[in-house]
Each structure stands twice: as structure tokens, then as C-alpha cells.
PDB file of C-alpha atoms and ligand atoms in Angstrom:
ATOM      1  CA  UNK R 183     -13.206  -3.251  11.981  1.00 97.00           C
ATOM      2  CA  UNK R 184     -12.245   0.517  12.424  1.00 98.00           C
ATOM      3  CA  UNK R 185     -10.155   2.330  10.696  1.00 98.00           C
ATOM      4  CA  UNK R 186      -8.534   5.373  11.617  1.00 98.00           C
ATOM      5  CA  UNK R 187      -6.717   7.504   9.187  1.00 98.00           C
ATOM      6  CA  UNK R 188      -4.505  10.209  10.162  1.00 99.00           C
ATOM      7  CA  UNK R 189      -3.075  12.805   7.259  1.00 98.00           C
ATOM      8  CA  UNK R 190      -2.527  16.530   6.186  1.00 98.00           C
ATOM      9  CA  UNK R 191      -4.739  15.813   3.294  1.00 98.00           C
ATOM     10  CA  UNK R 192      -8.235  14.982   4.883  1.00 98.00           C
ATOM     11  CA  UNK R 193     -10.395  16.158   2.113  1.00 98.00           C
ATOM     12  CA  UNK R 194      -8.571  13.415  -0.315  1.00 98.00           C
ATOM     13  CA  UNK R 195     -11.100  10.682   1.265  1.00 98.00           C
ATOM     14  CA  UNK R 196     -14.209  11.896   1.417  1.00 96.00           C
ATOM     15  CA  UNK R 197     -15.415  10.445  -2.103  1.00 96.00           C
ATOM     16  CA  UNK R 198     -13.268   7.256  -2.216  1.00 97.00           C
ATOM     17  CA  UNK R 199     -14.768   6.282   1.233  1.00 97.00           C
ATOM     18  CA  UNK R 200     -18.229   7.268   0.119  1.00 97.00           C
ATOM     19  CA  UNK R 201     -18.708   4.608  -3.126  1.00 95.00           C
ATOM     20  CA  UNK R 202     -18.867   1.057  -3.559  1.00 93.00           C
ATOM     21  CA  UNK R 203     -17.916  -1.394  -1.709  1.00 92.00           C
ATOM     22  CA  UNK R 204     -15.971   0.943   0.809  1.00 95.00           C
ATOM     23  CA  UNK R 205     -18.800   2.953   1.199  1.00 96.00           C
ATOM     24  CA  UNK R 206     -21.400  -0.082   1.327  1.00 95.00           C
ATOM     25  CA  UNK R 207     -19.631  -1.612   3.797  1.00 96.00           C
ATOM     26  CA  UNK R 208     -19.349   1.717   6.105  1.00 97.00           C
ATOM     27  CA  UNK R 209     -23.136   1.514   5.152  1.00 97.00           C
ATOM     28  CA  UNK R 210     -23.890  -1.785   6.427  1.00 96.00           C
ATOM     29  CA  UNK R 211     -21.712  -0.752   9.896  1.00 96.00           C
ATOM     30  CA  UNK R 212     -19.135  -3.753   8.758  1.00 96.00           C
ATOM     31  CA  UNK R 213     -16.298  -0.826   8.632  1.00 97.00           C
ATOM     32  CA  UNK R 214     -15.842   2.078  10.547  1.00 98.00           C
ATOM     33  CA  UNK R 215     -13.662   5.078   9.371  1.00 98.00           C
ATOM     34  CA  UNK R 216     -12.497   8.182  10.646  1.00 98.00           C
ATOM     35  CA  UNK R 217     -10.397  10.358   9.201  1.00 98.00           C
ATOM     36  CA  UNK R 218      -7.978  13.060  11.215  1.00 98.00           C
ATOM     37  CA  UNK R 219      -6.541  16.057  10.099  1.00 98.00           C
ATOM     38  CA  UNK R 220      -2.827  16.208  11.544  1.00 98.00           C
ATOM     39  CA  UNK R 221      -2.573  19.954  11.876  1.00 98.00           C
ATOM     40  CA  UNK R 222      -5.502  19.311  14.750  1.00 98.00           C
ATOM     41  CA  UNK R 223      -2.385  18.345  17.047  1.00 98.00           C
ATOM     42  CA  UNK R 224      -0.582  21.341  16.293  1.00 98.00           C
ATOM     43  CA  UNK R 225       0.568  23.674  18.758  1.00 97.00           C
ATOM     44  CA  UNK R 226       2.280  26.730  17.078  1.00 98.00           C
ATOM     45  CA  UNK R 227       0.722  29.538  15.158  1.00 98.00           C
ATOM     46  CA  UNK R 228       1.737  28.568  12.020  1.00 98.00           C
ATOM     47  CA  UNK R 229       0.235  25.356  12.252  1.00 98.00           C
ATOM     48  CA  UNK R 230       3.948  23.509  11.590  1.00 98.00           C
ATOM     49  CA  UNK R 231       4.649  19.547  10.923  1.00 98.00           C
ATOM     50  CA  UNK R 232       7.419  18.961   8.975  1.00 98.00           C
ATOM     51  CA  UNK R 233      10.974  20.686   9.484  1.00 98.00           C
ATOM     52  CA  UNK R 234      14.749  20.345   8.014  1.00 98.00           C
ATOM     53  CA  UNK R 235      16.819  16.979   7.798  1.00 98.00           C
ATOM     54  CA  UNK R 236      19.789  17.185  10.267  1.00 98.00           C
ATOM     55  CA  UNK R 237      22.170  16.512   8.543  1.00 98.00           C
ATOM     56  CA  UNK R 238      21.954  17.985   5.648  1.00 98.00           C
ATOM     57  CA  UNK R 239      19.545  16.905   2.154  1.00 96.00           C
ATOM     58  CA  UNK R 240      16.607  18.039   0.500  1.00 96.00           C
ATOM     59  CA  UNK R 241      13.484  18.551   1.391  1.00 97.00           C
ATOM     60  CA  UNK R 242      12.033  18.284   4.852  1.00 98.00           C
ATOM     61  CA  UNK R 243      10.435  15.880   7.041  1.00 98.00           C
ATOM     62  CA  UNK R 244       7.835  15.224   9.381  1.00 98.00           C
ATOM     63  CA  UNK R 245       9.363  16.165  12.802  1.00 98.00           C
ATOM     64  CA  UNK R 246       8.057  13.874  16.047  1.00 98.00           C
ATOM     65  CA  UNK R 247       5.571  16.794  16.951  1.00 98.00           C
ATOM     66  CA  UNK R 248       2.811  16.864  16.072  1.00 98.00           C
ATOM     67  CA  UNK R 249       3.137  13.392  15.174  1.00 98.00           C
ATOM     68  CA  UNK R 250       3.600  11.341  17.910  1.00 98.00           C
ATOM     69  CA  UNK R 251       1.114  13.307  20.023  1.00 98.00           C
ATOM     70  CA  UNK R 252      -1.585  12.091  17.465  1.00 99.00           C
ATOM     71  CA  UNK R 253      -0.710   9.018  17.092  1.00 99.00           C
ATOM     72  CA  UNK R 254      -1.058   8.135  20.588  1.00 98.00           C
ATOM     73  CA  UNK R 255      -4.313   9.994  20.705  1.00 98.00           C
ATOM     74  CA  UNK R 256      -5.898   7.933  18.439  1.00 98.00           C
ATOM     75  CA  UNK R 257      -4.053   4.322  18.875  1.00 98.00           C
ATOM     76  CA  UNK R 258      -3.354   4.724  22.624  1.00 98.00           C
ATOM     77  CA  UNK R 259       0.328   4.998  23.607  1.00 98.00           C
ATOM     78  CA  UNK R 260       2.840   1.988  22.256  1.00 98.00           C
ATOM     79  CA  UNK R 261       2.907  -1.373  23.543  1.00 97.00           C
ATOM     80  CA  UNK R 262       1.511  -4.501  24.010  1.00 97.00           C
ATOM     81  CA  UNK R 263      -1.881  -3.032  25.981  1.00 97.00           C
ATOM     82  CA  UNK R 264      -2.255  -0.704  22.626  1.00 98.00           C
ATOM     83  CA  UNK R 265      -5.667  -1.412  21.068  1.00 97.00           C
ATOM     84  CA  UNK R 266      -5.059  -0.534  17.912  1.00 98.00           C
ATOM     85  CA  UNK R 267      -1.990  -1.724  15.154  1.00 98.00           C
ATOM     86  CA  UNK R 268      -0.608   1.274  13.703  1.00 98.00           C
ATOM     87  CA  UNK R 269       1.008   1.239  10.062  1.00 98.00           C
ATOM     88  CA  UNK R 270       2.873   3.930   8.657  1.00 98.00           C
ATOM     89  CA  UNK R 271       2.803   3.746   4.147  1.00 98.00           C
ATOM     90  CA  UNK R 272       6.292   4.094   2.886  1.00 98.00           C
ATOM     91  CA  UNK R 273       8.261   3.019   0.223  1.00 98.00           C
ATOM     92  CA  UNK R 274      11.183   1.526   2.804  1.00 97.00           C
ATOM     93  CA  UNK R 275       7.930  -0.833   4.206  1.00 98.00           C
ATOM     94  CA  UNK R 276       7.020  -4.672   3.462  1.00 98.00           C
ATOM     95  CA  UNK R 277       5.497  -5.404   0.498  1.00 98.00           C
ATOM     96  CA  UNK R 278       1.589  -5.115   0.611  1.00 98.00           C
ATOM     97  CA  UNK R 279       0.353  -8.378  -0.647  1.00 97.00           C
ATOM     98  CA  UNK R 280      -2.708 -10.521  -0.742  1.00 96.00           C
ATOM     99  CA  UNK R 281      -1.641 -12.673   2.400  1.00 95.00           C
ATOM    100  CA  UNK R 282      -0.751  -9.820   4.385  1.00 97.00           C
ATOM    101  CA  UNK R 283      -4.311  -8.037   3.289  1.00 97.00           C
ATOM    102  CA  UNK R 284      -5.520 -11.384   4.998  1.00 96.00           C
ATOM    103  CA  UNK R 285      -4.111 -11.204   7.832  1.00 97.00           C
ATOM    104  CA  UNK R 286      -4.546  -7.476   8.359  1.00 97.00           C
ATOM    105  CA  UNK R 287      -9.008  -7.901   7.752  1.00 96.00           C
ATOM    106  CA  UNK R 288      -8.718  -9.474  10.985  1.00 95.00           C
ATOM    107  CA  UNK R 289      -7.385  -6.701  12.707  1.00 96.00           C
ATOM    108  CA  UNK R 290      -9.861  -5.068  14.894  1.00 97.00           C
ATOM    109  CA  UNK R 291      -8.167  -1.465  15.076  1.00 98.00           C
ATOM    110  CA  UNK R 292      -6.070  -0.614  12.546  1.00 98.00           C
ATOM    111  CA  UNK R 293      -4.290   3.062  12.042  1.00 99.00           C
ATOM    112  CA  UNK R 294      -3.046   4.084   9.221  1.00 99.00           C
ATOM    113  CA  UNK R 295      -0.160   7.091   8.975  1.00 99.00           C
ATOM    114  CA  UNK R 296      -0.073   8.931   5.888  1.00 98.00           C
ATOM    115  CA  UNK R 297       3.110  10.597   5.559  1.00 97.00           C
ATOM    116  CA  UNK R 298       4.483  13.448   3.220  1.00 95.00           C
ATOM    117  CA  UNK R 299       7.829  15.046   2.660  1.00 96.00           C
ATOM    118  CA  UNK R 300      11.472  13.331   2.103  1.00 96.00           C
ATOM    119  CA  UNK R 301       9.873  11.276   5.069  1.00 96.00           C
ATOM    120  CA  UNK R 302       9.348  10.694   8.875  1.00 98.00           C
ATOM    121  CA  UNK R 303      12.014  11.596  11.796  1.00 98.00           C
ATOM    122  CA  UNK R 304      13.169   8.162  12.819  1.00 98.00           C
ATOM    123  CA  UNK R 305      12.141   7.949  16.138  1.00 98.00           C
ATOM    124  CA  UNK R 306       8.807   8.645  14.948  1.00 98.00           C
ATOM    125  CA  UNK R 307       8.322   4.558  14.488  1.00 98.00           C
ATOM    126  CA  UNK R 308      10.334   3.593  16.914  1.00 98.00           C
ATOM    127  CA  UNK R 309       8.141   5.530  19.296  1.00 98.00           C
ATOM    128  CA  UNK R 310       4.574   5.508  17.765  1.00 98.00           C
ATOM    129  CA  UNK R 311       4.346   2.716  14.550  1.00 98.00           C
ATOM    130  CA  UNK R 312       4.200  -0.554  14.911  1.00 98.00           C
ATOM    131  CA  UNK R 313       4.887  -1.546  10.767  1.00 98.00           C
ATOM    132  CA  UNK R 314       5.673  -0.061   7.651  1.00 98.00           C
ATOM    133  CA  UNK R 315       4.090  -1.252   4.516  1.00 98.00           C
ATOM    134  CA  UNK R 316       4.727  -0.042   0.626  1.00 98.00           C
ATOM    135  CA  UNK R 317       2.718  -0.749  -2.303  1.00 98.00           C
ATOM    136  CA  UNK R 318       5.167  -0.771  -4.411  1.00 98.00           C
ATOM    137  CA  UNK R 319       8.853  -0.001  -5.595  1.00 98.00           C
ATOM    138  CA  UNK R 320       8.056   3.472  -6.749  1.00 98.00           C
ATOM    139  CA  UNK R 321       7.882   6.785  -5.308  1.00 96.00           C
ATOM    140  CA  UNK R 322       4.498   8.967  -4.912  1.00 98.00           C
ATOM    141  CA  UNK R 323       3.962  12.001  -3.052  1.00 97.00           C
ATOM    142  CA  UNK R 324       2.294  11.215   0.103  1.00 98.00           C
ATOM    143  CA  UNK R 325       1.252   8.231   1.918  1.00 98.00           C
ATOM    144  CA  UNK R 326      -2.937   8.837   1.217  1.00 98.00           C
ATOM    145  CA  UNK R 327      -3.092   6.988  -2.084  1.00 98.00           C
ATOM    146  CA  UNK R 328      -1.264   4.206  -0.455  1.00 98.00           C
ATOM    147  CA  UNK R 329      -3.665   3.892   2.116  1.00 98.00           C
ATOM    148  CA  UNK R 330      -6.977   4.072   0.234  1.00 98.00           C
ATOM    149  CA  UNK R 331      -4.933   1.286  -1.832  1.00 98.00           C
ATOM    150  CA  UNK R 332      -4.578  -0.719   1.676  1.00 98.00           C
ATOM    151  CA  UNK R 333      -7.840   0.039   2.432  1.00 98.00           C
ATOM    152  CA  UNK R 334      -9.990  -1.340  -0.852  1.00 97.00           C
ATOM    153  CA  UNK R 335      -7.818  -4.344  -0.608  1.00 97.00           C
ATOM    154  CA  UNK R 336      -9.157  -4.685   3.180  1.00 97.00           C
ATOM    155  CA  UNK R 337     -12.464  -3.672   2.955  1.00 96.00           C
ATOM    156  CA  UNK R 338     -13.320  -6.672   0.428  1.00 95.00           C
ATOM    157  CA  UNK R 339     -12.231  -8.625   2.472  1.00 96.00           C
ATOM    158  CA  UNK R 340     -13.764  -8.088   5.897  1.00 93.00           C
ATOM    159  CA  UNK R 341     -16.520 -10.447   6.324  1.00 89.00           C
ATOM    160  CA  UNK R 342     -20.372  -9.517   5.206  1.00 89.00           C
ATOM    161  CA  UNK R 343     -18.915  -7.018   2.622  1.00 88.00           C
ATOM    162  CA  UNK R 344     -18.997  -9.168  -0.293  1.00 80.00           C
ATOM    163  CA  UNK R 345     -22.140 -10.897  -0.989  1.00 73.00           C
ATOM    164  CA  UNK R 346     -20.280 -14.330  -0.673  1.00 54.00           C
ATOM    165  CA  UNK R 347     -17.973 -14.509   2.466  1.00 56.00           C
ATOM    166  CA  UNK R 348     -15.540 -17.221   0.101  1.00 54.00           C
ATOM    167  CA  UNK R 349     -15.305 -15.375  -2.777  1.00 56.00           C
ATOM    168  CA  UNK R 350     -13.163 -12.712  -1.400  1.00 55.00           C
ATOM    169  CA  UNK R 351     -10.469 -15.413  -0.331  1.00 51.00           C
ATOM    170  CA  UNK R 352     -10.851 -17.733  -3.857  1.00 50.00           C
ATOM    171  CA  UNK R 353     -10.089 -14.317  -6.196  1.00 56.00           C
ATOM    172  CA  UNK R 354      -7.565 -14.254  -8.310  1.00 57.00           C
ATOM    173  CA  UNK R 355      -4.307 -13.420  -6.109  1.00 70.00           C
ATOM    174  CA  UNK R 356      -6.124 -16.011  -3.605  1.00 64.00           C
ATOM    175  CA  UNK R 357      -4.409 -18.976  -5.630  1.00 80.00           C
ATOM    176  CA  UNK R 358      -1.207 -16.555  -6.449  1.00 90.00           C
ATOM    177  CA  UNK R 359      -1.867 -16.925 -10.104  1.00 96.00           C
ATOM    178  CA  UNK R 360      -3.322 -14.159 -12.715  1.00 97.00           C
ATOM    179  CA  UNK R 361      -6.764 -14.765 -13.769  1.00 97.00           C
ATOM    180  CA  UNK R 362      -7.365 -15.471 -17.242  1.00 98.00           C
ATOM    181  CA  UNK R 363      -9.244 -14.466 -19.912  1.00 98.00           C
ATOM    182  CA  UNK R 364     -13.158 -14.110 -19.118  1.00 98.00           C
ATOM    183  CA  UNK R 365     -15.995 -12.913 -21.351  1.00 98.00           C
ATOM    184  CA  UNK R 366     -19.613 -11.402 -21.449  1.00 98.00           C
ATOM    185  CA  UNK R 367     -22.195 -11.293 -23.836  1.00 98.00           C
ATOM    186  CA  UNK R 368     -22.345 -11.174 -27.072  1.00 98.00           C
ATOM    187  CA  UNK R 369     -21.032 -14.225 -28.372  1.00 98.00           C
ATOM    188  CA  UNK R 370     -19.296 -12.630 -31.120  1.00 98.00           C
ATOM    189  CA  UNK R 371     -17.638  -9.223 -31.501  1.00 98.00           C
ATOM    190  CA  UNK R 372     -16.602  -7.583 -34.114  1.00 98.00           C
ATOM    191  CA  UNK R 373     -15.946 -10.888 -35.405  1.00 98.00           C
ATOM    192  CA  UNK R 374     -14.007 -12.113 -32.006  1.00 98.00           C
ATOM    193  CA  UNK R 375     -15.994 -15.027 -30.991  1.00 98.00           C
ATOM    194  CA  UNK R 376     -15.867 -16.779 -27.263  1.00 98.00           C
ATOM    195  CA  UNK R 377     -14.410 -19.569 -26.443  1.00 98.00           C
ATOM    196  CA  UNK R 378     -16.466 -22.440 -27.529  1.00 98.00           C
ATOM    197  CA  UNK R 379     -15.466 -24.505 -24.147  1.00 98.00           C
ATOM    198  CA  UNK R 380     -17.024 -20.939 -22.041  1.00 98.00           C
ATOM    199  CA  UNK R 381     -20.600 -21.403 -24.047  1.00 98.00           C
ATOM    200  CA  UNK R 382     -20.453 -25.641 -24.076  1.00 98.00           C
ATOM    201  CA  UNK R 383     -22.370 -25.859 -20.220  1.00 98.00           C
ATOM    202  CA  UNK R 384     -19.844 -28.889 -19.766  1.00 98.00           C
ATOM    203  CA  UNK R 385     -18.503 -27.231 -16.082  1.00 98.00           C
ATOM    204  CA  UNK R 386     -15.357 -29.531 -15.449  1.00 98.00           C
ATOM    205  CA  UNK R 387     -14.203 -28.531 -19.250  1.00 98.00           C
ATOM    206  CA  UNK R 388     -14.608 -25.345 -18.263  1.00 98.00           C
ATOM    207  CA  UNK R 389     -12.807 -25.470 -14.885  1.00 98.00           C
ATOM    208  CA  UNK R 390      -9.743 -27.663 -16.922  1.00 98.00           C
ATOM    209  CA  UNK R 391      -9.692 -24.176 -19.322  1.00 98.00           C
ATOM    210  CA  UNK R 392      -9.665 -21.671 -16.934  1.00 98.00           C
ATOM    211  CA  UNK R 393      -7.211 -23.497 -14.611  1.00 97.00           C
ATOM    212  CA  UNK R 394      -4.911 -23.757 -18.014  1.00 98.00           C
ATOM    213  CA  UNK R 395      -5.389 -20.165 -19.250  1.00 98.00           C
ATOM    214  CA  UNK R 396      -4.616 -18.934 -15.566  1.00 98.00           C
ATOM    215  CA  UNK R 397      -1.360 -21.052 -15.614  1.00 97.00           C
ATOM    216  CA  UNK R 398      -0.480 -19.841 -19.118  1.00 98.00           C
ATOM    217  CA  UNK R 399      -1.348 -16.180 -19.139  1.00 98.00           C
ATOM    218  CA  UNK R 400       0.804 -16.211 -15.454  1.00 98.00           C
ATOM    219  CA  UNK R 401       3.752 -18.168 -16.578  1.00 98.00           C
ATOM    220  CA  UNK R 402       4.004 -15.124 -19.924  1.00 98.00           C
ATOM    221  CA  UNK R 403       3.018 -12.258 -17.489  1.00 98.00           C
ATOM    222  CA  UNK R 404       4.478 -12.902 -14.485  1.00 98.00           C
ATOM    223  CA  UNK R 405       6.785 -15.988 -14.314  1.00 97.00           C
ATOM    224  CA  UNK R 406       7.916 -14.951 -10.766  1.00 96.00           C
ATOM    225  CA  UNK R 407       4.822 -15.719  -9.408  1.00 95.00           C
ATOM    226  CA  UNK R 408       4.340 -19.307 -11.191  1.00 95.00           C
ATOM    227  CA  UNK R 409       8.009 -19.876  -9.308  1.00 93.00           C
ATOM    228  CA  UNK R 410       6.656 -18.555  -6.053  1.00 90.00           C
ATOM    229  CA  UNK R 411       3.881 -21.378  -6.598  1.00 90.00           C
ATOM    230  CA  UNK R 412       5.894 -24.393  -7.264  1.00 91.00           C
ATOM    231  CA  UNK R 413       8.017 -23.139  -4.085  1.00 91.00           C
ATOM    232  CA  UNK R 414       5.192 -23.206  -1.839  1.00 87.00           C
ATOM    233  CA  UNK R 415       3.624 -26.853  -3.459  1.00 87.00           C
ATOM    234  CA  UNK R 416       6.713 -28.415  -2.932  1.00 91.00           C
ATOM    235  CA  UNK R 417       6.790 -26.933   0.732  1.00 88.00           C
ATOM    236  CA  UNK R 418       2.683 -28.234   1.069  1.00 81.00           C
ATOM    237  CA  UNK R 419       3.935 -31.651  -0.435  1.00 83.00           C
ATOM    238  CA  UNK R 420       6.458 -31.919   2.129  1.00 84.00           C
ATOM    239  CA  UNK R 421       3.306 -31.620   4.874  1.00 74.00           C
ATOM    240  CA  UNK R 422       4.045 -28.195   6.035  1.00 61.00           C
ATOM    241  CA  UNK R 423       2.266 -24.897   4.950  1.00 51.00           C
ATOM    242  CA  UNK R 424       5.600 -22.608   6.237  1.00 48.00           C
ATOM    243  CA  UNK R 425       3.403 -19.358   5.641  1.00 47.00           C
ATOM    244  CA  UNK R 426       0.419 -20.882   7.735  1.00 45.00           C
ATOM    245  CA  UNK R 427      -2.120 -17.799   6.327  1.00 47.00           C
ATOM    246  CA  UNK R 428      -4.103 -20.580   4.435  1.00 42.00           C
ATOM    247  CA  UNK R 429      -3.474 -19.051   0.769  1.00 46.00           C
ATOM    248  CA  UNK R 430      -1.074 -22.024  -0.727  1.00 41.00           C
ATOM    249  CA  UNK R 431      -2.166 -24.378  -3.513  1.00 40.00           C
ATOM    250  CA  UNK R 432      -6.254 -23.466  -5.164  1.00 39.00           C
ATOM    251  CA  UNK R 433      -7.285 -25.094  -8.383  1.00 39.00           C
ATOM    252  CA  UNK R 434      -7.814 -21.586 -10.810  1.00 37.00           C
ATOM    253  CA  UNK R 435     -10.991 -22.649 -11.544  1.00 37.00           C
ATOM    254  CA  UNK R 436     -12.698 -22.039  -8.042  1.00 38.00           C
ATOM    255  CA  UNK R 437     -10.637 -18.644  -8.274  1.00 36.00           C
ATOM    256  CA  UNK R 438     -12.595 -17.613 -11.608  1.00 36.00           C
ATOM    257  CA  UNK R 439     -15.561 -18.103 -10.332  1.00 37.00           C
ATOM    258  CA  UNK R 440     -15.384 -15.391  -7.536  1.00 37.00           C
ATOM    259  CA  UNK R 441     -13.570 -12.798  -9.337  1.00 39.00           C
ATOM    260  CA  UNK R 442     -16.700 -13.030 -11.954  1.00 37.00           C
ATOM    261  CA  UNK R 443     -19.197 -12.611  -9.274  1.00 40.00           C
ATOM    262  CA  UNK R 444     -17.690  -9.620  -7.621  1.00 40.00           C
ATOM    263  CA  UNK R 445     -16.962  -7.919 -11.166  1.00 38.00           C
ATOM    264  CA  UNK R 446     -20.774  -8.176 -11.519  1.00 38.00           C
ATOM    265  CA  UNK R 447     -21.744  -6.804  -8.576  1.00 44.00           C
ATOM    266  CA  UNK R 448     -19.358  -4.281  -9.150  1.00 43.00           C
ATOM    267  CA  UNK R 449     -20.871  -2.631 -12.141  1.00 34.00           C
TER     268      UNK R 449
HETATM  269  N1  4GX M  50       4.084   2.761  -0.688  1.00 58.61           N
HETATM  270  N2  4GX M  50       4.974   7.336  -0.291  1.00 58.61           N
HETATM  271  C1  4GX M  50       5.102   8.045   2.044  1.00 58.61           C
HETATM  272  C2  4GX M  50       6.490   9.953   2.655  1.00 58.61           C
HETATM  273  C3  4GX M  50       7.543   9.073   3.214  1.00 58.61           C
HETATM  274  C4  4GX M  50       8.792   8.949   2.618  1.00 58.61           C
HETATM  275  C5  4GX M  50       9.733   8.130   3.194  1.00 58.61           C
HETATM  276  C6  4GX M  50       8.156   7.607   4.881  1.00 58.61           C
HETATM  277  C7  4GX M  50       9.434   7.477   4.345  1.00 58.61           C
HETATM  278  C8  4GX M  50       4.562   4.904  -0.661  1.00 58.61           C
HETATM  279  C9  4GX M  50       4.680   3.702  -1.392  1.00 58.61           C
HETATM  280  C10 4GX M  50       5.085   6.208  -1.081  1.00 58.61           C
HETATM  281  C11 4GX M  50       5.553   8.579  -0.717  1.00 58.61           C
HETATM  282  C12 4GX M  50       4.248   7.435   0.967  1.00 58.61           C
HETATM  283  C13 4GX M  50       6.408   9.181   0.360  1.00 58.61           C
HETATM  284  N3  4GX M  50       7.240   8.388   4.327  1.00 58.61           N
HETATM  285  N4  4GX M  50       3.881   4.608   0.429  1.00 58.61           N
HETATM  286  N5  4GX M  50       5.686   9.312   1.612  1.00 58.61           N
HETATM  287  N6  4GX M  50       5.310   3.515  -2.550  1.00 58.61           N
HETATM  288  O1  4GX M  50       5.656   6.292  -2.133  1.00 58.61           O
HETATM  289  O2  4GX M  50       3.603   3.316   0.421  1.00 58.61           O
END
């Protein structure tokens, strides 16, 4: 997979795509990334991207040139011959979830727009971006965090990058529940001991547990996803997977076991 990147805030990057598994996987040649400075398509002397909203309103936005021109640079002009998907962060985009990170590893060219300002000019995606996607229902600065968020949720998943090709897809979000508890040496801390069932070496207690504790820390934390869950069981049960990406139903205990490994290999 490559990645292009294009922003006014280049040097933001350079670290995050240098460490772990981001920069193991560049490494490795799994992941390509380049990153482009916006102001490179510039044309003026004062090196200008962003003007006033017609209109009226605060702020300013990011007016179709130098935009466009660098979009289509790097992605190859709009349409269905266009080599590369291009995806513009913003808080008006879909949702970026674990299915959608799924679908978007197999991508082979992806581009990602990092916008700043009140915005972009409108005809900016109609002429140039092919999707919008947020990362959440708040409102940061600039689209760069966003996309090294898009990205770390990728790059794990891209084939070869973790050590086990299945334990990207069994993690945690894989079954749409919350993992639950998990523990390392030593047995007891501070007078907190283990689980008994995590240290008994009897595997399908353990697997019962964790699937349990998954269910129960998800339904306190986060009943909307346990609802999300029964809505897509019911759907499977009926003989149809409606979202066909291959993420409904998982046991939580498969899920645990992945999540562990890559927290390991982690630190
Ligand atoms: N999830 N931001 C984008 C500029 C902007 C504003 C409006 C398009 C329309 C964000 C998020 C996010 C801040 C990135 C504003 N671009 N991106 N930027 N939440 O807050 O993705």
C-alpha cells in the first residue's frame, strides 16, 4: 500500500511515521509514505492557500488553488481511471470505524487531505475527493492528527505488519465488543491478586471468562455497542451478513488472544 499525505504541516510526521509499527512496516517495504507540503503547488509570492468565506463568517478557508492542482498531481485527475482513493479528514465525514479501516487496508493508493481553517471551498470535493471521513464528533485544528489516527489504524492492519496476519482482524473492535480485563506478572500487587481462572491453565475456562468480562465490561461502558451486536446476530441468524465486510459475530475469547500478542510486541 502507498500512502500519500498532502498538508501545510509536513514536519508533524516525520517521528510518528518513523516508530513502531508504522515505521516497521515502511521498514519491511509493506507501506509506502510520502508526505507533500501544499505550499509546493503555490503560485503567488506569498505562498497563499486559504482565503475569506463568501458570504460572510469567521475565519477562512482553503480556496480550490492550490488545492485541487495537488491533488490531481498526486492522485491523478477524478474519476473512475484515478489510481488512487482520495479522503479528505473532517468533522462533516463518515465515522472512521474498525470495518471501514478494513476495507480501506485493501486499498492500494490511498491519499489523504489534511485540511486547516473553518474548512475546504466546496467544490474542492466535488472536484478532487472522493470521501470524507471524521474521527470523531469533536473539533481539532487541522486534519494531520486525524490522519496519523487513520493511518495507525491501517497500518496494523495491512498484511505482514503484524507478526500474525489474524490477529489484526480478531482484536478487540474485531468482535465489536471492549476487551476486558487482562493481566501480567506478578500474581499479586499491592495486595490485588489475578484472577484465579487467568493462572488455572484450564483454556476453555478461560475463554468462558474473557468472553463474559468482554460482554460485561461492554454492556457498563458502552451499551450502544452491545445493541449494535444483537442487531447484527439477529441479521446473521436470519442468513444474511447485510454489512458483508466479514466483522459480525466472534466469540471474545479468540479476540483476547490477539490484542495480548500485539500489546507484547508492542512494548
Ligand atoms: N475528524 N478537523 C479538518 C479543517 C476542516 C474543517 C471543516 C473540512 C471541513 C477532524 C475530525 C477535524 C479539524 C480536520 C478541521 N476541514 N478531522 N479541519 N474531527 O476536527 O477528522
Amino acid at each position: 500500500m502507498r500512502i500519500d499525505i498532502i498538508t501545510l504541516f509536513p514536519e508533524l510526521f516525520a517521528p510518528f511515521l518513523d516508530v513502531s509499527f508504522v515505521g516497521q512496516a515502511r521498514e519491511k517495504g509493506l507501506v509506502e509514505v510520502a508526505v507533500h507540503d501544499l505550499r509546493d503547488w503555490t503560485t503567488d509570492r506569498h505562498r497563499t492557500v486559504d482565503d475569506s468565506p463568501y458570504g460572510g463568517g469567521p475565519g477562512m478557508l482553503m480556496a480550490p488553488e492550490p488545492l485541487v492542482p495537488a491533488i490531481e498531481e498526486v492522485a491523478g485527475p477524478k474519476g473512475p481511471d484515478r489510481p488512487a482513493h482520495v479522503v479528505a479528514m473532517s468533522p462533516q465525514g463518515a465515522p472512521l470505524t474498525q470495518p471501514r479501516l478494513g476495507e480501506l487496508a485493501g486499498v492500494d493508493r490511498l491519499v489523504l487531505v489534511c485540511g486547516r481553517y473553518e474548512g475546504i471551498d466546496d467544490r474542492v470535493y466535488e472536484l478532487a475527493i472522493d470521501e470524507e471521513i471524521s474521527i470523531g464528533d469533536y473539533v481539532l485544528s487541522g486534519g494531520e492528527v486525524p490522519a496519523m489516527v487513520l493511518i495507525e489504524g491501517l497500518v496494523r492492519l495491512v498484511p505482514g505488519v503484524l507478526g500474525n496476519p489474524e490477529s489484526a482482524r480478531i482484536d478487540s473492535f474485531g468482535g465489536g465488543l471492549l476487551e476486558g480485563p487482562q493481566y501480567t506478572r506478578p500474581p499479586i500487587y499491592r495486595g490485588l491478586a489475578v484472577p484465579e481462572v487467568l493462572r488455572s491453565g484450564d483454556h476453555a475456562a478461560i475463554a468462558r471468562w474473557r468472553a463474559e468480562q468482554a460482554l460485561e465490561r461492554t454492556r457498563k461502558r458502552r451499551p450502544d455497542l452491545v445493541s449494535a451486536r444483537e442487531d447484527r446476530e439477529a441479521v446473521t441468524d436470519a442468513g444474511v451478513d447485510a454489512r458483508g465486510d466479514g466483522s459480525g459475530g466472534g466469540s471474545g475469547a479468540d479476540e483476547d488472544r490477539g490484542a495480548k500478542r500485539d500489546a507484547k510486541r508492542e512494548s
